[in-house]
CSV table of C-alpha atoms in Angstrom, one decimal:
chain,number,residue,atom,x,y,z
A,1,GLU,CA,11.1,12.4,10.9
A,2,HIS,CA,11.0,14.6,7.8
A,3,SER,CA,12.9,16.0,4.9
A,4,PRO,CA,11.5,18.9,2.9
A,5,PRO,CA,9.3,16.9,0.5
A,6,SER,CA,8.3,14.1,2.9
A,7,LEU,CA,7.1,13.4,6.5
A,8,THR,CA,7.2,10.2,8.4
A,9,LEU,CA,4.9,9.5,11.3
A,10,SER,CA,5.9,6.8,13.7
A,11,ALA,CA,5.3,5.8,17.4
A,12,ARG,CA,8.9,5.0,18.2
A,13,THR,CA,9.0,6.6,21.7
A,14,TYR,CA,5.6,5.2,22.7
A,15,ILE,CA,6.5,1.7,21.5
A,16,GLY,CA,9.7,1.8,23.5
A,17,LYS,CA,7.8,2.6,26.7
A,18,LEU,CA,5.4,-0.3,26.0
A,19,VAL,CA,8.2,-2.7,25.4
A,20,GLU,CA,9.8,-1.7,28.7
A,21,LYS,CA,6.6,-2.0,30.7
A,22,TYR,CA,5.0,-5.2,29.3
A,23,LEU,CA,7.7,-7.5,28.0
A,24,PRO,CA,8.9,-10.0,30.6
A,25,LYS,CA,12.5,-10.0,29.3
A,26,PRO,CA,14.7,-7.6,27.3
A,27,LEU,CA,13.7,-7.2,23.6
A,28,ALA,CA,17.2,-8.3,22.4
A,29,GLU,CA,16.5,-11.8,23.9
A,30,TYR,CA,13.5,-12.4,21.5
A,31,ALA,CA,13.9,-14.1,18.1
A,32,ARG,CA,13.3,-11.9,15.2
A,33,VAL,CA,9.6,-11.8,14.0
A,34,ARG,CA,8.6,-10.7,10.5
A,35,MET,CA,4.8,-10.4,11.2
A,36,PRO,CA,2.7,-9.4,14.2
A,37,ALA,CA,0.7,-12.6,14.0
A,38,ASP,CA,0.1,-15.7,11.9
A,39,HIS,CA,-2.8,-18.1,11.0
A,40,ALA,CA,-2.9,-19.3,14.6
A,41,LEU,CA,-4.5,-16.0,15.7
A,42,SER,CA,-7.9,-16.9,14.2
A,43,GLU,CA,-7.9,-20.3,15.9
A,44,ALA,CA,-7.0,-18.7,19.2
A,45,TYR,CA,-9.8,-16.2,18.8
A,46,GLY,CA,-12.3,-18.9,18.1
A,47,ALA,CA,-11.1,-20.9,21.1
A,48,ALA,CA,-11.5,-17.8,23.3
A,49,LEU,CA,-15.1,-17.3,22.2
A,50,GLU,CA,-15.9,-20.6,23.9
A,51,ARG,CA,-14.9,-19.1,27.2
A,52,THR,CA,-13.5,-22.3,28.7
A,53,ASP,CA,-9.9,-21.3,29.5
A,54,THR,CA,-10.3,-17.7,30.5
A,55,LEU,CA,-7.4,-16.1,32.3
A,56,SER,CA,-8.2,-14.2,35.5
A,57,GLY,CA,-6.2,-11.4,37.0
A,58,SER,CA,-3.8,-11.0,34.0
A,59,ASP,CA,-2.5,-7.7,32.6
A,60,TYR,CA,-4.1,-8.6,29.2
A,61,PRO,CA,-6.7,-5.7,29.2
A,62,SER,CA,-4.0,-3.2,30.1
A,63,LYS,CA,-1.6,-4.5,27.5
A,64,VAL,CA,-4.1,-4.7,24.7
A,65,GLY,CA,-5.5,-1.3,25.7
A,66,ALA,CA,-2.0,0.2,25.4
A,67,LEU,CA,-1.7,-1.4,21.9
A,68,ILE,CA,-5.0,0.1,20.8
A,69,TYR,CA,-3.7,3.5,21.7
A,70,GLY,CA,-0.7,3.0,19.5
A,71,VAL,CA,-2.5,1.8,16.4
A,72,PRO,CA,-3.7,5.2,15.2
A,73,CYS,CA,-0.1,6.5,15.5
A,74,GLY,CA,1.0,5.3,12.1
A,75,ARG,CA,0.9,1.5,12.9
A,76,ILE,CA,-1.5,0.4,10.3
A,77,ASP,CA,0.4,-2.9,10.0
A,78,VAL,CA,-0.9,-4.1,13.4
A,79,ALA,CA,-4.4,-2.7,13.2
A,80,TYR,CA,-6.2,-6.0,12.3
A,81,VAL,CA,-4.3,-8.1,14.9
A,82,VAL,CA,-4.9,-5.6,17.7
A,83,GLY,CA,-8.6,-5.4,16.7
A,84,ILE,CA,-8.9,-9.2,17.1
A,85,LEU,CA,-7.2,-9.1,20.5
A,86,ALA,CA,-9.4,-6.2,21.6
A,87,ARG,CA,-12.5,-8.3,21.1
A,88,CYS,CA,-11.5,-10.6,24.0
A,89,LEU,CA,-10.7,-8.0,26.6
A,90,THR,CA,-13.0,-9.6,29.2
A,91,PHE,CA,-12.3,-13.3,28.3
A,92,PRO,CA,-8.6,-13.5,27.4
A,93,THR,CA,-6.7,-16.8,27.1
A,94,ALA,CA,-3.1,-17.7,27.6
A,95,THR,CA,-2.8,-18.1,23.8
A,96,LEU,CA,-4.1,-14.6,23.2
A,97,SER,CA,-1.9,-13.2,25.9
A,98,ALA,CA,1.1,-14.7,24.1
A,99,ALA,CA,-0.2,-13.3,20.8
A,100,ALA,CA,-0.3,-9.8,22.4
A,101,GLU,CA,3.2,-10.3,23.6
A,102,ARG,CA,4.3,-11.2,20.0
A,103,VAL,CA,2.7,-7.9,18.8
A,104,LEU,CA,4.8,-6.0,21.3
A,105,VAL,CA,7.9,-7.8,20.2
A,106,TYR,CA,7.1,-7.1,16.5
A,107,LEU,CA,6.5,-3.4,17.3
A,108,GLY,CA,9.7,-3.2,19.3
A,109,GLN,CA,11.8,-4.7,16.5
A,110,HIS,CA,10.2,-2.5,13.9
A,111,ALA,CA,9.7,0.7,16.1
A,112,GLY,CA,10.9,3.1,13.4
A,113,ASP,CA,8.4,2.0,10.8
A,114,GLY,CA,5.6,4.5,10.1
A,115,LEU,CA,3.6,6.3,7.4
A,116,THR,CA,5.6,8.4,5.0
A,117,TYR,CA,3.8,11.2,3.2
A,118,ASP,CA,5.7,12.1,0.0
A,119,GLY,CA,4.8,15.4,-1.6
A,120,THR,CA,6.8,14.7,-4.8
A,121,VAL,CA,4.6,11.8,-6.1
A,122,PRO,CA,2.2,12.6,-8.9
A,123,ASP,CA,-1.2,13.7,-7.8
A,124,ALA,CA,0.0,14.0,-4.2
A,125,ASP,CA,-3.1,16.1,-3.3
A,126,VAL,CA,-5.6,13.6,-4.7
A,127,LEU,CA,-7.6,11.5,-2.2
A,128,VAL,CA,-7.8,7.7,-3.0
A,129,GLY,CA,-9.4,4.9,-1.0
A,130,TYR,CA,-9.2,1.1,-0.7
A,131,SER,CA,-11.7,-1.2,1.1
A,132,ASP,CA,-11.9,-4.9,1.8
A,133,SER,CA,-13.6,-7.4,4.1
A,134,ASN,CA,-12.9,-11.0,5.2
A,135,TRP,CA,-16.1,-12.9,4.8
A,136,THR,CA,-16.5,-15.4,7.7
A,137,VAL,CA,-19.2,-17.6,9.1
A,138,GLY,CA,-19.6,-15.0,11.9
A,139,HIS,CA,-19.2,-11.3,11.9
A,140,SER,CA,-16.9,-10.2,9.1
A,141,THR,CA,-14.3,-7.5,9.4
A,142,THR,CA,-14.3,-4.2,7.5
A,143,GLY,CA,-11.0,-2.8,6.5
A,144,TYR,CA,-10.3,0.4,4.7
A,145,THR,CA,-7.5,2.9,4.1
A,146,ILE,CA,-7.8,6.4,2.6
A,147,GLU,CA,-4.6,8.0,1.3
A,148,ILE,CA,-3.2,11.3,0.2
A,149,ALA,CA,0.4,11.9,-0.7
A,150,ASN,CA,0.8,8.1,-1.1
A,151,ALA,CA,0.1,7.4,2.6
A,152,SER,CA,-2.9,6.7,4.7
A,153,VAL,CA,-4.7,9.6,6.5
A,154,CYS,CA,-7.5,7.4,7.7
A,155,TYR,CA,-7.6,3.7,8.2
A,156,ALA,CA,-9.7,1.2,10.2
A,157,SER,CA,-10.2,-2.5,10.9
A,158,LYS,CA,-13.5,-3.1,12.6
A,159,ARG,CA,-16.0,-5.9,13.2
A,160,GLN,CA,-19.1,-5.6,11.1
A,161,HIS,CA,-22.4,-5.3,13.1
A,162,CYS,CA,-24.3,-8.0,11.1
A,163,ILE,CA,-23.5,-11.4,9.7
A,164,SER,CA,-23.2,-11.3,5.9
A,165,LEU,CA,-24.6,-14.1,3.7
A,166,SER,CA,-22.0,-13.6,1.0
A,167,SER,CA,-18.7,-12.1,0.3
A,168,THR,CA,-20.3,-9.5,-1.9
A,169,GLU,CA,-22.5,-8.4,1.0
A,170,ALA,CA,-19.5,-8.1,3.3
A,171,GLU,CA,-17.7,-6.1,0.6
A,172,ILE,CA,-20.5,-3.7,0.0
A,173,ILE,CA,-20.8,-3.0,3.7
A,174,ALA,CA,-17.1,-2.3,3.9
A,175,ALA,CA,-17.3,-0.1,0.8
A,176,SER,CA,-20.1,2.0,2.2
A,177,THR,CA,-18.2,2.5,5.5
A,178,ALA,CA,-15.2,3.7,3.6
A,179,ALA,CA,-17.3,5.9,1.3
A,180,CYS,CA,-18.8,7.8,4.2
A,181,GLU,CA,-15.3,8.5,5.6
A,182,ILE,CA,-14.2,9.7,2.1
A,183,VAL,CA,-17.1,12.2,2.1
A,184,TYR,CA,-15.9,13.6,5.4
A,185,LEU,CA,-12.3,13.9,4.3
A,186,ARG,CA,-13.3,15.6,1.0
A,187,GLY,CA,-15.1,18.2,3.0
A,188,LEU,CA,-12.2,18.6,5.4
A,189,LEU,CA,-9.7,19.0,2.5
A,190,ALA,CA,-12.0,21.6,0.8
A,191,GLU,CA,-12.0,23.7,4.0
A,192,MET,CA,-8.2,23.4,4.0
A,193,GLY,CA,-7.9,24.8,0.5
A,194,VAL,CA,-7.4,21.4,-1.2
A,195,PRO,CA,-10.7,20.7,-3.0
A,196,GLN,CA,-11.2,17.4,-4.8
A,197,PRO,CA,-13.0,18.3,-8.1
A,198,ALA,CA,-13.2,14.8,-9.4
A,199,PRO,CA,-14.9,11.9,-7.6
A,200,THR,CA,-12.6,10.1,-5.2
A,201,VAL,CA,-11.7,6.6,-6.4
A,202,LEU,CA,-12.5,3.8,-4.0
A,203,TYR,CA,-10.9,0.5,-5.0
A,204,VAL,CA,-12.7,-2.7,-4.2
A,205,ASP,CA,-11.6,-6.3,-5.0
A,206,ASN,CA,-15.1,-7.8,-5.5
A,207,GLN,CA,-16.8,-7.5,-8.9
A,208,GLY,CA,-20.2,-8.0,-7.4
A,209,ALA,CA,-19.8,-5.2,-4.9
A,210,VAL,CA,-18.5,-2.9,-7.6
A,211,GLU,CA,-21.7,-3.6,-9.7
A,212,LEU,CA,-24.0,-3.2,-6.7
A,213,SER,CA,-22.4,0.2,-5.9
A,214,LYS,CA,-23.5,1.5,-9.4
A,215,ASP,CA,-26.9,0.0,-10.2
A,216,ALA,CA,-29.9,-0.8,-8.1
A,217,LYS,CA,-30.4,-4.3,-9.4
A,218,SER,CA,-33.0,-6.5,-7.7
A,219,CYS,CA,-31.5,-9.9,-6.8
A,220,HIS,CA,-32.5,-12.5,-4.2
A,221,ARG,CA,-28.9,-12.5,-3.1
A,222,SER,CA,-28.8,-8.8,-2.3
A,223,ARG,CA,-32.3,-7.5,-1.7
A,224,HIS,CA,-32.2,-8.5,2.0
A,225,VAL,CA,-29.2,-6.1,2.6
A,226,LEU,CA,-30.1,-3.2,4.8
A,227,ARG,CA,-30.6,0.1,2.9
A,228,ARG,CA,-28.0,1.9,4.9
A,229,PHE,CA,-25.3,-0.4,3.5
A,230,PHE,CA,-26.0,0.9,0.0
A,231,LYS,CA,-25.0,4.5,1.0
A,232,VAL,CA,-22.0,4.1,-1.4
A,233,ARG,CA,-24.5,3.9,-4.3
A,234,GLU,CA,-26.0,7.2,-3.4
A,235,LEU,CA,-22.5,8.8,-3.2
A,236,VAL,CA,-21.5,7.3,-6.5
A,237,HIS,CA,-24.6,8.9,-8.2
A,238,ALA,CA,-23.8,12.2,-6.4
A,239,GLY,CA,-20.4,12.2,-8.0
A,240,GLU,CA,-18.6,12.1,-4.7
A,241,VAL,CA,-17.1,8.6,-5.1
A,242,GLU,CA,-16.2,6.4,-8.0
A,243,VAL,CA,-15.9,2.6,-7.2
A,244,LYS,CA,-13.4,0.7,-9.2
A,245,TRP,CA,-12.3,-3.0,-9.2
A,246,ILE,CA,-8.7,-3.8,-8.2
A,247,ASP,CA,-6.9,-7.1,-8.0
A,248,THR,CA,-6.8,-8.6,-4.5
A,249,ALA,CA,-3.0,-8.7,-4.6
A,250,SER,CA,-2.9,-4.9,-5.1
A,251,ASN,CA,-5.6,-4.0,-2.6
A,252,LYS,CA,-3.9,-2.2,0.3
A,253,ALA,CA,-6.9,-2.7,2.6
A,254,ASP,CA,-6.1,-6.5,2.6
A,255,LEU,CA,-3.6,-5.8,5.4
A,256,LEU,CA,-6.6,-4.7,7.6
A,257,THR,CA,-8.7,-7.8,7.2
A,258,LYS,CA,-6.4,-10.8,7.6
A,259,SER,CA,-3.4,-12.2,9.5
A,260,SER,CA,-2.9,-15.5,7.6
A,261,PHE,CA,-0.3,-14.2,5.2
A,262,ALA,CA,3.0,-15.7,4.1
A,263,PRO,CA,5.8,-13.5,5.5
A,264,THR,CA,6.7,-12.3,2.0
A,265,THR,CA,3.1,-11.4,1.2
A,266,PHE,CA,2.7,-9.4,4.5
A,267,GLU,CA,5.9,-7.5,3.8
A,268,LYS,CA,4.8,-6.7,0.3
A,269,LEU,CA,1.5,-5.3,1.6
A,270,LYS,CA,3.2,-3.4,4.4
A,271,SER,CA,5.6,-1.8,1.9
A,272,MET,CA,2.7,-0.8,-0.3
A,273,VAL,CA,1.0,0.9,2.6
A,274,MET,CA,3.9,2.3,4.7
A,275,ALA,CA,6.7,2.9,2.2
A,276,PRO,CA,5.7,5.1,-0.8
A,277,LYS,CA,8.6,4.1,-3.0
A,278,ALA,CA,7.8,0.4,-2.5
A,279,THR,CA,4.3,0.7,-3.9
A,280,ASN,CA,5.6,0.5,-7.4
A,281,VAL,CA,6.0,-3.1,-8.5
A,282,VAL,CA,8.9,-3.7,-10.9
A,283,SER,CA,9.1,-7.1,-12.7
A,284,PHE,CA,12.5,-7.2,-14.4
A,285,THR,CA,13.7,-10.4,-16.1
A,286,GLY,CA,16.8,-10.5,-13.9
A,287,VAL,CA,19.2,-11.3,-16.8
A,288,PRO,CA,22.2,-9.1,-17.6
A,289,LEU,CA,21.0,-5.8,-19.2
A,290,HIS,CA,23.4,-6.1,-22.2
A,291,MET,CA,21.5,-9.2,-23.3
A,292,LEU,CA,18.4,-7.1,-23.6
A,293,VAL,CA,20.1,-4.5,-25.8
A,294,PRO,CA,19.6,-5.1,-29.6
A,295,GLY,CA,22.7,-4.9,-31.6
A,296,ASP,CA,26.0,-6.8,-31.8
A,297,GLY,CA,25.8,-8.0,-28.1
A,298,ALA,CA,29.1,-6.3,-27.2
A,299,GLY,CA,27.4,-4.4,-24.4
A,300,PRO,CA,27.3,-0.7,-23.7
A,301,SER,CA,30.1,1.5,-24.9
A,302,SER,CA,31.9,3.9,-22.6
A,303,ASP,CA,31.3,6.9,-24.8
A,304,GLY,CA,28.1,8.8,-25.4
A,305,ASP,CA,26.0,11.0,-23.2
A,306,ALA,CA,26.2,8.7,-20.1
A,307,ALA,CA,26.7,11.5,-17.6
A,308,ALA,CA,23.8,12.3,-15.3
A,309,PRO,CA,22.2,15.6,-16.0
A,310,ALA,CA,22.7,18.3,-13.4
A,311,ALA,CA,19.7,19.3,-11.4
A,312,PRO,CA,18.3,22.5,-12.9
A,313,PRO,CA,18.3,25.6,-10.6
A,314,ALA,CA,15.0,26.0,-8.8
A,315,VAL,CA,13.8,28.6,-6.4
A,316,ASN,CA,11.6,26.1,-4.6
A,317,PRO,CA,13.9,23.9,-2.4
A,318,LEU,CA,11.4,21.0,-2.7
A,319,LEU,CA,11.8,21.0,-6.5
A,320,ALA,CA,15.6,21.2,-6.2
A,321,LEU,CA,15.7,18.2,-3.9
A,322,ALA,CA,13.4,16.2,-6.2
A,323,ALA,CA,15.7,17.0,-9.1
A,324,ALA,CA,18.7,16.0,-7.1
A,325,THR,CA,17.0,12.7,-6.2
A,326,ARG,CA,16.3,12.0,-9.9
A,327,ALA,CA,19.9,12.7,-10.9
A,328,GLU,CA,21.2,10.5,-8.1
A,329,ALA,CA,18.9,7.6,-9.2
A,330,LEU,CA,20.0,8.0,-12.8
A,331,VAL,CA,23.7,7.8,-11.8
A,332,ALA,CA,23.0,4.6,-9.9
A,333,ALA,CA,21.0,3.1,-12.8
A,334,GLU,CA,23.7,4.0,-15.3
A,335,ALA,CA,26.4,2.5,-13.1
A,336,ALA,CA,24.3,-0.7,-12.9
A,337,PHE,CA,24.0,-0.6,-16.7
A,338,GLU,CA,27.7,-0.4,-17.1
A,339,ARG,CA,28.2,-3.4,-14.9
A,340,GLY,CA,25.9,-5.4,-17.2
A,341,THR,CA,23.1,-5.8,-14.7
A,342,PHE,CA,20.1,-3.7,-13.7
A,343,ASP,CA,18.9,-4.5,-10.2
A,344,VAL,CA,15.2,-4.4,-9.3
A,345,ALA,CA,15.9,-1.9,-6.5
A,346,GLU,CA,17.7,0.4,-8.8
A,347,ALA,CA,14.9,0.1,-11.4
A,348,ARG,CA,12.4,1.0,-8.7
A,349,ALA,CA,14.5,3.9,-7.5
A,350,LEU,CA,14.9,5.3,-11.0
A,351,ALA,CA,11.2,5.0,-12.0
A,352,GLY,CA,10.0,6.2,-8.6
A,353,ALA,CA,12.3,9.2,-8.7
A,354,TYR,CA,10.9,10.2,-12.1
A,355,GLY,CA,7.4,9.9,-10.8
A,356,ALA,CA,6.2,6.7,-12.4
A,357,THR,CA,3.1,5.5,-10.4
A,358,HIS,CA,2.3,2.4,-12.5
A,359,ILE,CA,5.5,0.5,-13.2
A,360,ASN,CA,4.9,-2.5,-15.4
A,361,ALA,CA,6.8,-4.5,-18.0
A,362,ALA,CA,6.4,-1.7,-20.6
A,363,THR,CA,8.0,0.8,-18.2
A,364,ASN,CA,10.9,-1.5,-17.5
A,365,ARG,CA,11.5,-1.9,-21.3
A,366,ALA,CA,11.3,1.9,-21.7
A,367,ILE,CA,13.9,2.4,-19.0
A,368,THR,CA,16.1,-0.2,-20.6
A,369,ALA,CA,15.8,1.5,-24.0
A,370,VAL,CA,16.6,4.9,-22.6
A,371,LEU,CA,19.7,3.7,-20.7
A,372,ALA,CA,20.9,1.8,-23.8
A,373,HIS,CA,20.4,4.9,-25.9
A,374,ARG,CA,22.4,7.0,-23.4
A,375,ALA,CA,25.2,4.5,-23.5
A,376,GLY,CA,25.4,4.8,-27.3
A,377,ASN,CA,24.1,1.3,-28.0
A,378,TYR,CA,20.6,1.9,-29.1
A,379,ARG,CA,19.4,1.8,-32.7
A,380,ASP,CA,16.9,4.6,-33.2
A,381,ASN,CA,14.6,2.9,-35.7
A,382,LYS,CA,11.4,1.0,-35.8
A,383,SER,CA,12.9,-2.5,-35.4
A,384,ALA,CA,14.6,-1.5,-32.2
A,385,PHE,CA,11.2,-0.3,-30.8
A,386,GLU,CA,9.8,-3.7,-31.8
A,387,ASP,CA,12.6,-5.5,-30.1
A,388,TYR,CA,11.9,-3.7,-26.9
A,389,LYS,CA,8.1,-4.1,-27.3
A,390,ILE,CA,7.4,-0.5,-26.5
A,391,SER,CA,5.9,2.2,-28.5
A,392,SER,CA,7.9,5.1,-29.8
A,393,ARG,CA,5.6,7.4,-27.9
A,394,THR,CA,6.4,5.7,-24.6
A,395,TYR,CA,10.1,5.8,-25.3
A,396,TYR,CA,10.3,9.4,-26.2
A,397,LYS,CA,8.3,10.4,-23.1
A,398,TRP,CA,10.7,8.6,-20.9
A,399,LYS,CA,13.7,9.9,-22.7
A,400,ALA,CA,12.5,13.5,-22.5
A,401,ALA,CA,11.8,13.1,-18.8
A,402,ILE,CA,15.3,11.7,-18.1
A,403,ASP,CA,17.1,14.1,-20.4
A,404,ASN,CA,15.4,17.1,-19.0
A,405,ASN,CA,15.4,15.8,-15.4
A,406,GLN,CA,11.7,16.2,-15.1
A,407,PRO,CA,9.1,13.9,-13.4
A,408,PHE,CA,6.9,11.8,-15.6
A,409,ASN,CA,3.7,10.0,-14.7
A,410,LEU,CA,3.4,6.9,-17.0
């Protein structure tokens, strides 16, 4: 599925065939599931390792093998769960077989989901990576995703070969694995005519691992780690990779190392990884917009320059479509403004359409200020900027972007 500036990769047809072959009853008869697994999966895996209630003669290996084939086809949301199921191909249990059936039901009910590559986002041709691990008493799991055009081009969820003695050790192993993949992709992109002049950023949510990737500090907690797991440090010094810390809630690779999420958390991570416009997090107050506008409180007036700007003519059809999208988002935002509310979805659509990649409270206030100004209810003076808690520089950048129908990277 694609439009001129975007392309979505999914496994809809393949999933349909799996559902027909392996589900014992029609898909419509199953209750709706929001996640491919829950916290019970780790318990089922631990029980299977004891090898006391192993199934014999079941179709579990065939079923899980078919799922393994589907994971690389854009289904990053089930990679971790299928990886756990695949570890028990020769000693499955009834609980794991039911878990595999649940994955099939989930895929069938969400068959159209996939990875969407958006060529209109800022820095669409810049590679970026995320890595994570789930430190356990046994072998931990490495998870990483490497993206371009706001969607993954390489991802993995795999069992680590050694037992880590700390979460930092597990994270540095995962970071090194991801960094090696980044080097390969940088070379591939260079051959394709898309060189990466700056080091590729690799986000890690463990401060200790970030420090270990930069400096060769001797510490009794890390000096036992095998040398090959510090490959990321060499790549950092070579200028190929730059390791940065990121909050766990924003680490997209978290989806590849765990299954014990609340449904809302899973859906948030999934939207970050599989839906480009949903990666921007908007935190609006939820109160009527006219209450945020400084002045007499009478709300926006009907006069002023409230009409959406027409998309400028462009020879490139991709640019023309992007401009039309921005204009459409602005019309929706101004309509919400006139109703006295500004919905989170409309805020995300507006900011995403104008190219904002880091949407925070300051961005929200800037959008509010611009819309209030366009409605003729904005006082263009210092006190108004202070009321909105935004700088005049931020406001004028957003205003210029919206007035000129141009993208703007906050």
